[in-house]
Short mmCIF file of C-alpha atoms in Angstrom, two decimals:
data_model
loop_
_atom_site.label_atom_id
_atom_site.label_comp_id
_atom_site.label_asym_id
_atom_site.label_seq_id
_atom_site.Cartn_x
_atom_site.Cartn_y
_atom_site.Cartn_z
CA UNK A 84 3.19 9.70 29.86
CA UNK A 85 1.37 6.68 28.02
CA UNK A 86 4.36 5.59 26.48
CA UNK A 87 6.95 6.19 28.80
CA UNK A 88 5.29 3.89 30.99
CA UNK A 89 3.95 1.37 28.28
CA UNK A 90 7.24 0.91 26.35
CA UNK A 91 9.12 0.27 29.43
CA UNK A 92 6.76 -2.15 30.47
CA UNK A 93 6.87 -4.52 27.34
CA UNK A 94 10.37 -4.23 26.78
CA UNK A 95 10.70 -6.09 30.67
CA UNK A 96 7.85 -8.68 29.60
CA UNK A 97 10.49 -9.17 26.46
CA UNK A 98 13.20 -9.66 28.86
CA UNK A 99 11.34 -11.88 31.10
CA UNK A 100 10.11 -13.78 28.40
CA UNK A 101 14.14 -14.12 27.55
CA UNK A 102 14.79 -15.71 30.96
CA UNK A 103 11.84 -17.99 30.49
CA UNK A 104 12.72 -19.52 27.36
CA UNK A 105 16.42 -20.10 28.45
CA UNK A 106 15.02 -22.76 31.40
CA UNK A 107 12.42 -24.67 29.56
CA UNK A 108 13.06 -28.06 28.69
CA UNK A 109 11.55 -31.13 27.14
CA UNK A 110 8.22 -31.75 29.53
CA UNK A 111 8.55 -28.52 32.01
CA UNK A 112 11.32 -26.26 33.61
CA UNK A 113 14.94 -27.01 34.14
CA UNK A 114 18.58 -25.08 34.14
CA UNK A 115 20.54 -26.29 31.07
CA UNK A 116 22.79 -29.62 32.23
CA UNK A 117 25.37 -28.56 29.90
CA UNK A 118 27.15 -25.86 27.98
CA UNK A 119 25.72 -27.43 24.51
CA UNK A 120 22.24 -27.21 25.84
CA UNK A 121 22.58 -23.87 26.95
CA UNK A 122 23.48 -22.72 23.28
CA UNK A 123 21.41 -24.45 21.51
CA UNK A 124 18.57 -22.76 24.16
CA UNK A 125 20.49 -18.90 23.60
CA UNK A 126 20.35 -19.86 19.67
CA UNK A 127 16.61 -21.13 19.34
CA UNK A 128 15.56 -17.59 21.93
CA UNK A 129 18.07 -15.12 19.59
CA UNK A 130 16.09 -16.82 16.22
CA UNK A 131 12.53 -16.82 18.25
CA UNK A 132 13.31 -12.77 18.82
CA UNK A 133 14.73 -12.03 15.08
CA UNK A 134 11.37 -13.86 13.87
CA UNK A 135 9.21 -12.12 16.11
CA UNK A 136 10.55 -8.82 15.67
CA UNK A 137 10.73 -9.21 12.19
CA UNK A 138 7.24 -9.94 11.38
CA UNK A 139 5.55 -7.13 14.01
CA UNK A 140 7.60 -4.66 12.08
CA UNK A 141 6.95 -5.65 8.70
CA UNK A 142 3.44 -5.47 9.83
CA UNK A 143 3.55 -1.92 10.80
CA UNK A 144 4.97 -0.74 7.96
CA UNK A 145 2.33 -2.47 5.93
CA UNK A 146 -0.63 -1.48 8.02
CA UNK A 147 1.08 2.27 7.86
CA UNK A 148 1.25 2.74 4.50
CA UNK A 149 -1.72 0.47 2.75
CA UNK A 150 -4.16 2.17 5.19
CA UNK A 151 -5.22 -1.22 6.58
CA UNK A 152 -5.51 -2.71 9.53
CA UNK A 153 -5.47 -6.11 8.52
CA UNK A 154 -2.43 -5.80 6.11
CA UNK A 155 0.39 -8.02 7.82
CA UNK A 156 2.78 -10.39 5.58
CA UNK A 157 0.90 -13.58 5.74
CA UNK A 158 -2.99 -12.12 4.89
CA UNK A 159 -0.95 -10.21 1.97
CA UNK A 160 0.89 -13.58 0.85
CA UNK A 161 4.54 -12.34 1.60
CA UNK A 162 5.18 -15.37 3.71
CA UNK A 163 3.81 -17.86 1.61
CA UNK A 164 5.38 -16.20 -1.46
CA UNK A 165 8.43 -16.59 0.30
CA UNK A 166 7.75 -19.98 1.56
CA UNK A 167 6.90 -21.39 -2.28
CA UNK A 168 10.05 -19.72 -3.51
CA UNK A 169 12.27 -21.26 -0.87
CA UNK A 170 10.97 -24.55 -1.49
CA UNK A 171 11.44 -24.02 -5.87
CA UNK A 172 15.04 -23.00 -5.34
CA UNK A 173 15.72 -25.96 -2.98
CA UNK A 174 14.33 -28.49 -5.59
CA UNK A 175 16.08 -26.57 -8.18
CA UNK A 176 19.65 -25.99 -6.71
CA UNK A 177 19.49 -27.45 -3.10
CA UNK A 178 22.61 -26.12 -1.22
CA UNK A 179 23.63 -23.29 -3.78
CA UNK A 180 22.91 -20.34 -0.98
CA UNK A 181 20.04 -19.23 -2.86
CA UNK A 182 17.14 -19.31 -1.01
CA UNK A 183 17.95 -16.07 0.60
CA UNK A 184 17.41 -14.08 -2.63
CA UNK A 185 14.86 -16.03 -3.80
CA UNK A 186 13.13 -15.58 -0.38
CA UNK A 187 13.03 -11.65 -0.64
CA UNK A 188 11.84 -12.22 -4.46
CA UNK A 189 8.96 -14.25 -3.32
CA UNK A 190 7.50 -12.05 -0.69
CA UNK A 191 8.22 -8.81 -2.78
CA UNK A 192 6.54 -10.41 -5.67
CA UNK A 193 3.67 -11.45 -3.89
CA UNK A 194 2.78 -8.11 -2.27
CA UNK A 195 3.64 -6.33 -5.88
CA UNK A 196 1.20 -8.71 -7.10
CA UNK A 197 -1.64 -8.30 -4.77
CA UNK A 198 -1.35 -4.40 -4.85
CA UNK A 199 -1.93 -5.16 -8.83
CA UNK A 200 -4.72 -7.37 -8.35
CA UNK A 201 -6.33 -5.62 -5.40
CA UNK A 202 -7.12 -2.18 -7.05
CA UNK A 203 -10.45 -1.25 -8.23
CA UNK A 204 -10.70 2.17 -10.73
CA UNK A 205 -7.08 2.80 -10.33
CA UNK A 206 -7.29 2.53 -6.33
CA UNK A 207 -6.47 0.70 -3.89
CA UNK A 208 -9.66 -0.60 -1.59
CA UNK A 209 -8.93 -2.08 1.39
CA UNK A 210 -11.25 -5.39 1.43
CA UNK A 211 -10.42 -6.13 -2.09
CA UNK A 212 -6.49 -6.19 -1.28
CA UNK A 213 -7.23 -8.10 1.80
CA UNK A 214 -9.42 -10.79 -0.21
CA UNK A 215 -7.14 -11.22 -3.48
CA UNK A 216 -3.83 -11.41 -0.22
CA UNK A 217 -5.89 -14.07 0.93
CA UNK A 218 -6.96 -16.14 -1.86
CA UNK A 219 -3.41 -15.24 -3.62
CA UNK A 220 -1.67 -17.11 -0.01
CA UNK A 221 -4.42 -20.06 -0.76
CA UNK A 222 -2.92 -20.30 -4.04
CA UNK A 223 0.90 -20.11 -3.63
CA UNK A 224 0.38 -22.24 -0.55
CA UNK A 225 -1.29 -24.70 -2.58
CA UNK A 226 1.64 -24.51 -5.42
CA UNK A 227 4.21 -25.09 -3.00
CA UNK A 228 2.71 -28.12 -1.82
CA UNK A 229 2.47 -29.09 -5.09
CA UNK A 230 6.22 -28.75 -5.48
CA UNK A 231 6.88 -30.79 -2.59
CA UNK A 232 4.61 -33.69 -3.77
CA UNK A 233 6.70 -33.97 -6.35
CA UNK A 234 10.35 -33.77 -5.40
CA UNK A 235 11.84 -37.10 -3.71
CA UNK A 236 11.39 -37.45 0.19
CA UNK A 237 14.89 -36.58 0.78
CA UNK A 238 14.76 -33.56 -1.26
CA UNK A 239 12.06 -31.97 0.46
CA UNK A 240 12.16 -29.25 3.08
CA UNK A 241 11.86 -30.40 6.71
CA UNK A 242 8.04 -30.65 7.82
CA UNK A 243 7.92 -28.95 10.35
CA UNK A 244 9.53 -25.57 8.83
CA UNK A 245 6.58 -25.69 6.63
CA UNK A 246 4.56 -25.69 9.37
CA UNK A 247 6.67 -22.89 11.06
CA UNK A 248 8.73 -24.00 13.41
CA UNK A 249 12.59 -22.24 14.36
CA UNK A 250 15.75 -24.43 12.72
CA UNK A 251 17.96 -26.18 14.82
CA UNK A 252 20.84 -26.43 13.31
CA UNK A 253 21.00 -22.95 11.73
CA UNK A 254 24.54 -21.74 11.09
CA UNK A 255 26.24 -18.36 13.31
CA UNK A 256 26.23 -16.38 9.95
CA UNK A 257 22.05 -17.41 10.07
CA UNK A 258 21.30 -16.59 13.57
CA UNK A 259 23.24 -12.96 13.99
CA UNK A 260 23.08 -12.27 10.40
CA UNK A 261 19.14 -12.20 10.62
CA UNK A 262 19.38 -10.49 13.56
CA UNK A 263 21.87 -7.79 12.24
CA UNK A 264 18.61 -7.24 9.25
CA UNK A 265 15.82 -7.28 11.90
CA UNK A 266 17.85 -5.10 14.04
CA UNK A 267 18.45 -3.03 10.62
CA UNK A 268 14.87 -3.31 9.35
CA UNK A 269 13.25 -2.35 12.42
CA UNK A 270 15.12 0.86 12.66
CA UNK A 271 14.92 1.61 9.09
CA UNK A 272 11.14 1.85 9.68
CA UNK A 273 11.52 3.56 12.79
CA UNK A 274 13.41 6.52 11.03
CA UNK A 275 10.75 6.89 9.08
CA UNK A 276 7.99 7.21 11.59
CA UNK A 277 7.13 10.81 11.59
CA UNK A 278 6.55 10.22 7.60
CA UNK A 279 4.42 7.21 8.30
CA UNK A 280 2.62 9.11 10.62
CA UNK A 281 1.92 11.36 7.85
CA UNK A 282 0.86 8.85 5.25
CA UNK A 283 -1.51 6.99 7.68
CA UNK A 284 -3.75 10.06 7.29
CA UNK A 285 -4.46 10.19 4.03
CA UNK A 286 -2.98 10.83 0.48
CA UNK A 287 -3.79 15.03 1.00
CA UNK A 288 -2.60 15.15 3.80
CA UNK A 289 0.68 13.35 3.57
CA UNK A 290 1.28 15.36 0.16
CA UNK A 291 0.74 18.25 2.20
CA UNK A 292 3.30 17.07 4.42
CA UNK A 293 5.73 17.17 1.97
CA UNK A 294 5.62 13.59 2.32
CA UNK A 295 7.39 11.55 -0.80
CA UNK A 296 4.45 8.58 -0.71
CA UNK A 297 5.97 6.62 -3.90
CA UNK A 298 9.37 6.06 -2.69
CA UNK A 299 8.66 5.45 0.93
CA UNK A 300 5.89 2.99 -0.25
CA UNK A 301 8.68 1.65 -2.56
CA UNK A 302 11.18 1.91 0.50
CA UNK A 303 8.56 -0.06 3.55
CA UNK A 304 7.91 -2.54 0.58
CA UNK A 305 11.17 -3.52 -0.01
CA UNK A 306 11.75 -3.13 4.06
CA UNK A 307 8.63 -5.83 4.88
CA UNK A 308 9.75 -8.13 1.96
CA UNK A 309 13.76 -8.51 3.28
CA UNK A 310 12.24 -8.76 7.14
CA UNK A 311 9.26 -11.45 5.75
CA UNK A 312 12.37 -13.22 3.95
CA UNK A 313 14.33 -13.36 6.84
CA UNK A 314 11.29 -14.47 9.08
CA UNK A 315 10.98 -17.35 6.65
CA UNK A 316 14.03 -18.58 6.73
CA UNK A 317 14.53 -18.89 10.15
CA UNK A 318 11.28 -20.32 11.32
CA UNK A 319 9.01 -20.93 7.51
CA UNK A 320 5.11 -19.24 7.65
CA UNK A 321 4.14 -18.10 10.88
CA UNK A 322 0.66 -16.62 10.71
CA UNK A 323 -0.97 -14.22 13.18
CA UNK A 324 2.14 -12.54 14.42
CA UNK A 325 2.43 -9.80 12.12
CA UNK A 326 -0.86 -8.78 12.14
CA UNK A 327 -1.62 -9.03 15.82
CA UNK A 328 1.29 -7.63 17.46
CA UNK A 329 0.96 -3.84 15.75
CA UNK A 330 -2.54 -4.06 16.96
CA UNK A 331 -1.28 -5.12 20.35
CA UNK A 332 1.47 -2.30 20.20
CA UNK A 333 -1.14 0.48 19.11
CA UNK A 334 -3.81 -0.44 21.73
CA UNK A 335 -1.31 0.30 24.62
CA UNK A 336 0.77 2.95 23.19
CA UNK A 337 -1.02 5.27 21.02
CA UNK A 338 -0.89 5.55 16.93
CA UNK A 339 2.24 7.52 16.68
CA UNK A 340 5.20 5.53 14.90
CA UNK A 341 7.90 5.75 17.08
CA UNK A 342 6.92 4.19 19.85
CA UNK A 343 4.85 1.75 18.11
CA UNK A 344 7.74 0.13 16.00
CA UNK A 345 9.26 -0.29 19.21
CA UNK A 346 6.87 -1.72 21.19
CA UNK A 347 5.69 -3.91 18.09
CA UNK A 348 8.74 -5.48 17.85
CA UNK A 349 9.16 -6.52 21.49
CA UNK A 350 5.56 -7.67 21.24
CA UNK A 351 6.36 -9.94 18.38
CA UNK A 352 9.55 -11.06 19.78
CA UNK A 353 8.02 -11.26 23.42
CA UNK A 354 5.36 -13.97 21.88
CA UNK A 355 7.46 -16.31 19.46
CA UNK A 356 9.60 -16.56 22.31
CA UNK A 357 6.44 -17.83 24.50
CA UNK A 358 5.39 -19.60 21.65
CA UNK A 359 8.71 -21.86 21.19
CA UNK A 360 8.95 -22.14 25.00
CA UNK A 361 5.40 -23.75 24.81
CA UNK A 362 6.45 -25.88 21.70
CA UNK A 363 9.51 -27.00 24.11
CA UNK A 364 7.49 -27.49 27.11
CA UNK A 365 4.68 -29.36 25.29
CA UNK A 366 5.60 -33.60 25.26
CA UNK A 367 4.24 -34.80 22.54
CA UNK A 368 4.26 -38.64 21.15
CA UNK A 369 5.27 -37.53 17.58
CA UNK A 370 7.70 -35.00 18.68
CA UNK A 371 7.74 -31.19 18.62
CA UNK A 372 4.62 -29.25 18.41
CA UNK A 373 5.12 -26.62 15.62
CA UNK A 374 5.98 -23.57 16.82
CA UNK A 375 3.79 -21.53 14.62
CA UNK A 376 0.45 -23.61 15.94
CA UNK A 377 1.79 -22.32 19.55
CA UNK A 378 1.44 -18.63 17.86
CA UNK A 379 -1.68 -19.24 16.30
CA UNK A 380 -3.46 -20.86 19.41
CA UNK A 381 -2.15 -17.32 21.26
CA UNK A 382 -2.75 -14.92 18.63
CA UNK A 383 -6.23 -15.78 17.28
CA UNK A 384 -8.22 -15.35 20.80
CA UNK A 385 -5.92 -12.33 21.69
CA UNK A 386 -6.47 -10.26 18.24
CA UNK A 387 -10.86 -10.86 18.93
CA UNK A 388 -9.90 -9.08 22.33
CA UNK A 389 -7.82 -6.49 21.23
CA UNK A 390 -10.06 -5.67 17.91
CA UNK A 391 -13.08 -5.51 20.74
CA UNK A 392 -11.57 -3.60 22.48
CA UNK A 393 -10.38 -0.87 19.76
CA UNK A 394 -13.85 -0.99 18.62
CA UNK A 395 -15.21 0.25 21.70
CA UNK A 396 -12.65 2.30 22.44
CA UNK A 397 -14.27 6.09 22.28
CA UNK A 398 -12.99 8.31 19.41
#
């Protein structure tokens, strides 16, 4: 009963978050003045939901199968993986079509690199994976920058995808091709919810189960690298999202995987499209308020609440 009244519910905040971003303009609210307007409003809202969507589920796939509640692409380094291998391949071959690959390869690496770093006697322990994610996202982060300092001004990427913020001018193949993945992703993990289920509890029990744990590790791995990728390209490092929105997801519809890959992903996409509509709505002197600061000034107070509120929650 929970969920069928839950999931309902956030899917319509997702829709009326839709509506919402589609009449914000520059400075407040207003209908589009022109056919051109009104795509470039549809395109920025489809990207904002492929972003959103893309993150919440990587982040439950992550949380599922690490046995962590803070595991979420950017805390693990994906998205700054992804971000510093972008910005190599763009210095390297700018306009080949490679940052795509190179994308995937950078968030996969990172997270095959903190699960390598972050074991202690041949396990994995929670705090020290969250701690090496962390300082390994310093790092990469910091090497990226370093990248940029060196390549010519023209050459660099735009500022304020580094800062996370949707493209503009991204191409149809961009926009419904990353959709087409999240859409793909999402479900992907969503098939595999009753496993999941089974490999939150425990390595017994999911053995038990019957459960294969290596290859779906292997397979939600690979799954949360190509939806991290895709996140990045779109929209560069946005931080809170996929951490907060599984949380968010859990607290109002229960621990069981179905539902919450659902309701995670319209939570993710619900607030990057809030996010950009406040980046839009904002006027600011130097232009655009990044749309990832938007997410961060949202997400930080609202993951205190809801980890307050799962603390005190009884059982």
């Amino acid at each position: 009963m929970r969920v069928r009244v839950a999931l309902p519910m956030l899917l319509a905040v997702l829709v009326a978050a839709l509506g919402l971003r589609l009449v914000v303009a520059p400075g407040g609210l207003g209908l589009p003045t022109s056919g051109d307007v009104l795509q470039l409003r549809v395109d920025r809202a489809l990207a904002a939901v492929v972003v959103g969507a893309a993150l919440a589920g990587a982040g439950v796939a992550l949380q599922a199968m690490l046995r962590n509640p803070l595991a979420s692409p950017d805390l693990l380094g994906m998205s700054a993986g992804a971000v510093l291998a972008v910005t190599v391949v763009q210095a390297v071959a700018p306009g080949q079509g490679r940052e795509a690959p190179a994308a995937l390869a950078g968030a996969v690496g990172a997270l095959g690199l903190v699960l390598l770093l972050g074991r202690r006697r041949g396990a994995i322990e929670p705090i020290t994976l969250i701690l090496v994610g962390v300082a390994l996202a310093i790092g990469l982060a910091s090497l990226a920058a370093a990248v940029q300092a060196m390549l010519p001004p023209d050459a660099r990427p735009e500022g304020a995808w580094l800062f996370g913020s949707i493209i503009d001018d991204l191409a149809p193949w961009q926009r419904w091709g990353g959709l087409a993945i999240a859409i793909a992703g999402v479900a992907w993990i969503a098939a595999r919810a009753r496993a999941l289920d089974a490999a939150s509890m425990g390595e017994d029990e999911s053995r038990s189960a019957g459960v294969p744990l290596e290859r779906l590790r292997l397979e939600m791995v690979l799954v949360a690298g190509v939806l991290t990728a895709v996140a990045v390209l779109l929209a560069g490092p946005i931080a809170f999202l996929g951490l907060v929105c599984p949380h968010l997801a859990r607290l109002t519809l229960g621990p069981r995987h179905l539902p919450l890959v659902i309701g995670a992903a319209a939570a993710g996409a619900t607030l990057m499209l809030l996010a950009d509509a406040g980046s839009r709505a904002l006027p600011l002197q130097a232009g655009r308020l990044p749309t990832g600061v938007v997410v961060a000034v949202l997400a930080a107070p609202a993951l205190v609440l809801i980890l307050r509120a799962e603390a005190t929650r009884p059982g």
